[in-house]
PDB file of C-alpha atoms in Angstrom:
ATOM      1  CA  UNK A   1     -32.778  64.531-145.524  1.00  0.00           C
ATOM      2  CA  UNK A   2     -29.575  63.441-147.237  1.00  0.00           C
ATOM      3  CA  UNK A   3     -29.100  60.131-148.891  1.00  0.00           C
ATOM      4  CA  UNK A   4     -26.682  58.984-146.229  1.00  0.00           C
ATOM      5  CA  UNK A   5     -29.513  59.701-143.526  1.00  0.00           C
ATOM      6  CA  UNK A   6     -32.072  57.945-145.537  1.00  0.00           C
ATOM      7  CA  UNK A   7     -29.957  54.945-146.035  1.00  0.00           C
ATOM      8  CA  UNK A   8     -29.281  54.868-142.235  1.00  0.00           C
ATOM      9  CA  UNK A   9     -33.060  55.074-141.503  1.00  0.00           C
ATOM     10  CA  UNK A  10     -33.898  52.402-143.830  1.00  0.00           C
ATOM     11  CA  UNK A  11     -31.040  50.154-142.663  1.00  0.00           C
ATOM     12  CA  UNK A  12     -32.385  50.486-139.100  1.00  0.00           C
ATOM     13  CA  UNK A  13     -35.799  49.901-140.207  1.00  0.00           C
ATOM     14  CA  UNK A  14     -34.631  46.662-141.964  1.00  0.00           C
ATOM     15  CA  UNK A  15     -32.714  45.384-138.848  1.00  0.00           C
ATOM     16  CA  UNK A  16     -35.875  46.008-136.878  1.00  0.00           C
ATOM     17  CA  UNK A  17     -37.921  43.973-139.219  1.00  0.00           C
ATOM     18  CA  UNK A  18     -35.430  41.128-139.291  1.00  0.00           C
ATOM     19  CA  UNK A  19     -35.596  40.807-135.534  1.00  0.00           C
ATOM     20  CA  UNK A  20     -39.375  40.896-135.454  1.00  0.00           C
ATOM     21  CA  UNK A  21     -39.333  38.042-138.106  1.00  0.00           C
ATOM     22  CA  UNK A  22     -36.813  36.139-136.091  1.00  0.00           C
ATOM     23  CA  UNK A  23     -38.764  36.432-132.957  1.00  0.00           C
ATOM     24  CA  UNK A  24     -41.745  35.311-134.592  1.00  0.00           C
ATOM     25  CA  UNK A  25     -40.013  32.259-135.983  1.00  0.00           C
ATOM     26  CA  UNK A  26     -38.691  31.378-132.566  1.00  0.00           C
ATOM     27  CA  UNK A  27     -42.258  31.453-131.210  1.00  0.00           C
ATOM     28  CA  UNK A  28     -43.067  28.826-133.777  1.00  0.00           C
ATOM     29  CA  UNK A  29     -40.254  26.569-132.994  1.00  0.00           C
ATOM     30  CA  UNK A  30     -40.903  26.940-129.312  1.00  0.00           C
ATOM     31  CA  UNK A  31     -43.045  23.557-129.442  1.00  0.00           C
ATOM     32  CA  UNK A  32     -46.559  23.244-128.096  1.00  0.00           C
ATOM     33  CA  UNK A  33     -48.125  21.969-124.917  1.00  0.00           C
ATOM     34  CA  UNK A  34     -49.554  18.678-124.139  1.00  0.00           C
ATOM     35  CA  UNK A  35     -52.597  20.223-122.640  1.00  0.00           C
ATOM     36  CA  UNK A  36     -55.595  20.671-125.301  1.00  0.00           C
ATOM     37  CA  UNK A  37     -56.675  23.816-123.583  1.00  0.00           C
ATOM     38  CA  UNK A  38     -53.252  25.401-123.932  1.00  0.00           C
ATOM     39  CA  UNK A  39     -53.105  24.041-127.445  1.00  0.00           C
ATOM     40  CA  UNK A  40     -56.407  25.850-128.575  1.00  0.00           C
ATOM     41  CA  UNK A  41     -54.651  29.187-127.301  1.00  0.00           C
ATOM     42  CA  UNK A  42     -51.518  28.346-129.090  1.00  0.00           C
ATOM     43  CA  UNK A  43     -53.203  27.859-132.145  1.00  0.00           C
ATOM     44  CA  UNK A  44     -54.990  31.090-131.680  1.00  0.00           C
ATOM     45  CA  UNK A  45     -51.576  32.659-131.107  1.00  0.00           C
ATOM     46  CA  UNK A  46     -50.275  31.112-134.256  1.00  0.00           C
ATOM     47  CA  UNK A  47     -52.841  32.971-136.502  1.00  0.00           C
ATOM     48  CA  UNK A  48     -51.807  36.165-135.030  1.00  0.00           C
ATOM     49  CA  UNK A  49     -48.098  35.328-135.407  1.00  0.00           C
ATOM     50  CA  UNK A  50     -48.559  34.435-138.997  1.00  0.00           C
ATOM     51  CA  UNK A  51     -50.296  37.812-139.545  1.00  0.00           C
ATOM     52  CA  UNK A  52     -47.543  39.630-137.765  1.00  0.00           C
ATOM     53  CA  UNK A  53     -44.954  37.611-139.885  1.00  0.00           C
ATOM     54  CA  UNK A  54     -46.344  38.361-143.155  1.00  0.00           C
ATOM     55  CA  UNK A  55     -46.362  42.022-142.374  1.00  0.00           C
ATOM     56  CA  UNK A  56     -43.159  42.088-141.389  1.00  0.00           C
ATOM     57  CA  UNK A  57     -41.978  40.391-144.601  1.00  0.00           C
ATOM     58  CA  UNK A  58     -44.115  42.751-146.654  1.00  0.00           C
ATOM     59  CA  UNK A  59     -42.475  45.865-144.908  1.00  0.00           C
ATOM     60  CA  UNK A  60     -38.962  44.167-145.246  1.00  0.00           C
ATOM     61  CA  UNK A  61     -39.714  43.892-149.048  1.00  0.00           C
ATOM     62  CA  UNK A  62     -40.708  47.439-149.231  1.00  0.00           C
ATOM     63  CA  UNK A  63     -37.465  48.473-147.396  1.00  0.00           C
ATOM     64  CA  UNK A  64     -35.167  46.386-149.665  1.00  0.00           C
ATOM     65  CA  UNK A  65     -36.837  47.870-152.736  1.00  0.00           C
ATOM     66  CA  UNK A  66     -36.394  51.472-151.322  1.00  0.00           C
ATOM     67  CA  UNK A  67     -32.793  50.714-150.692  1.00  0.00           C
ATOM     68  CA  UNK A  68     -32.273  49.580-154.085  1.00  0.00           C
ATOM     69  CA  UNK A  69     -33.968  52.849-155.469  1.00  0.00           C
ATOM     70  CA  UNK A  70     -31.886  54.859-153.388  1.00  0.00           C
ATOM     71  CA  UNK A  71     -28.742  53.002-154.865  1.00  0.00           C
ATOM     72  CA  UNK A  72     -30.081  53.600-158.295  1.00  0.00           C
ATOM     73  CA  UNK A  73     -30.799  57.308-157.585  1.00  0.00           C
ATOM     74  CA  UNK A  74     -34.601  57.029-158.033  1.00  0.00           C
ATOM     75  CA  UNK A  75     -35.606  57.018-154.439  1.00  0.00           C
ATOM     76  CA  UNK A  76     -38.355  59.703-154.840  1.00  0.00           C
ATOM     77  CA  UNK A  77     -39.843  57.917-158.106  1.00  0.00           C
ATOM     78  CA  UNK A  78     -42.969  56.305-157.830  1.00  0.00           C
ATOM     79  CA  UNK A  79     -42.587  52.536-158.799  1.00  0.00           C
ATOM     80  CA  UNK A  80     -45.957  52.518-160.403  1.00  0.00           C
ATOM     81  CA  UNK A  81     -46.582  55.552-162.275  1.00  0.00           C
ATOM     82  CA  UNK A  82     -42.781  57.118-162.590  1.00  0.00           C
ATOM     83  CA  UNK A  83     -44.067  60.381-160.866  1.00  0.00           C
ATOM     84  CA  UNK A  84     -42.420  61.944-157.709  1.00  0.00           C
ATOM     85  CA  UNK A  85     -43.067  60.779-154.314  1.00  0.00           C
ATOM     86  CA  UNK A  86     -43.926  63.600-151.970  1.00  0.00           C
ATOM     87  CA  UNK A  87     -40.869  64.278-149.651  1.00  0.00           C
ATOM     88  CA  UNK A  88     -43.875  64.450-146.678  1.00  0.00           C
ATOM     89  CA  UNK A  89     -44.756  60.986-147.713  1.00  0.00           C
ATOM     90  CA  UNK A  90     -41.084  59.739-147.820  1.00  0.00           C
ATOM     91  CA  UNK A  91     -40.181  61.554-144.211  1.00  0.00           C
ATOM     92  CA  UNK A  92     -43.335  59.740-142.732  1.00  0.00           C
ATOM     93  CA  UNK A  93     -42.637  56.458-144.357  1.00  0.00           C
ATOM     94  CA  UNK A  94     -39.066  56.203-145.782  1.00  0.00           C
ATOM     95  CA  UNK A  95     -39.714  52.726-147.207  1.00  0.00           C
ATOM     96  CA  UNK A  96     -42.792  53.647-149.532  1.00  0.00           C
ATOM     97  CA  UNK A  97     -42.221  53.085-153.158  1.00  0.00           C
ATOM     98  CA  UNK A  98     -45.507  54.263-154.500  1.00  0.00           C
ATOM     99  CA  UNK A  99     -46.850  57.824-154.468  1.00  0.00           C
ATOM    100  CA  UNK A 100     -50.110  58.595-152.587  1.00  0.00           C
ATOM    101  CA  UNK A 101     -51.946  58.175-155.791  1.00  0.00           C
ATOM    102  CA  UNK A 102     -50.886  54.616-156.877  1.00  0.00           C
ATOM    103  CA  UNK A 103     -50.893  53.651-153.242  1.00  0.00           C
ATOM    104  CA  UNK A 104     -54.769  54.444-153.226  1.00  0.00           C
TER     105      UNK A 104
END
């Protein structure tokens, strides 16, 4: 995969994550019901939304880090040990920043 293809794929993932984060924020800002049973369900949903938001934000950080590594010519270099990240791993998850050994 060429650097341009990688950058395109990372930017597409970045846009997807930003949309996901914005959707969660819209749900938070939607307001709450005055019905107590509805409020209980909404509180449960908020816990799920918080988890989804945190996960998306972490992924976004990794995408941004991968884009920065790509710009510096260090895309396939593990951020932890400095070793090579396998091409199979990068193709499966183009925004990973660590090799499989360091990720475990």
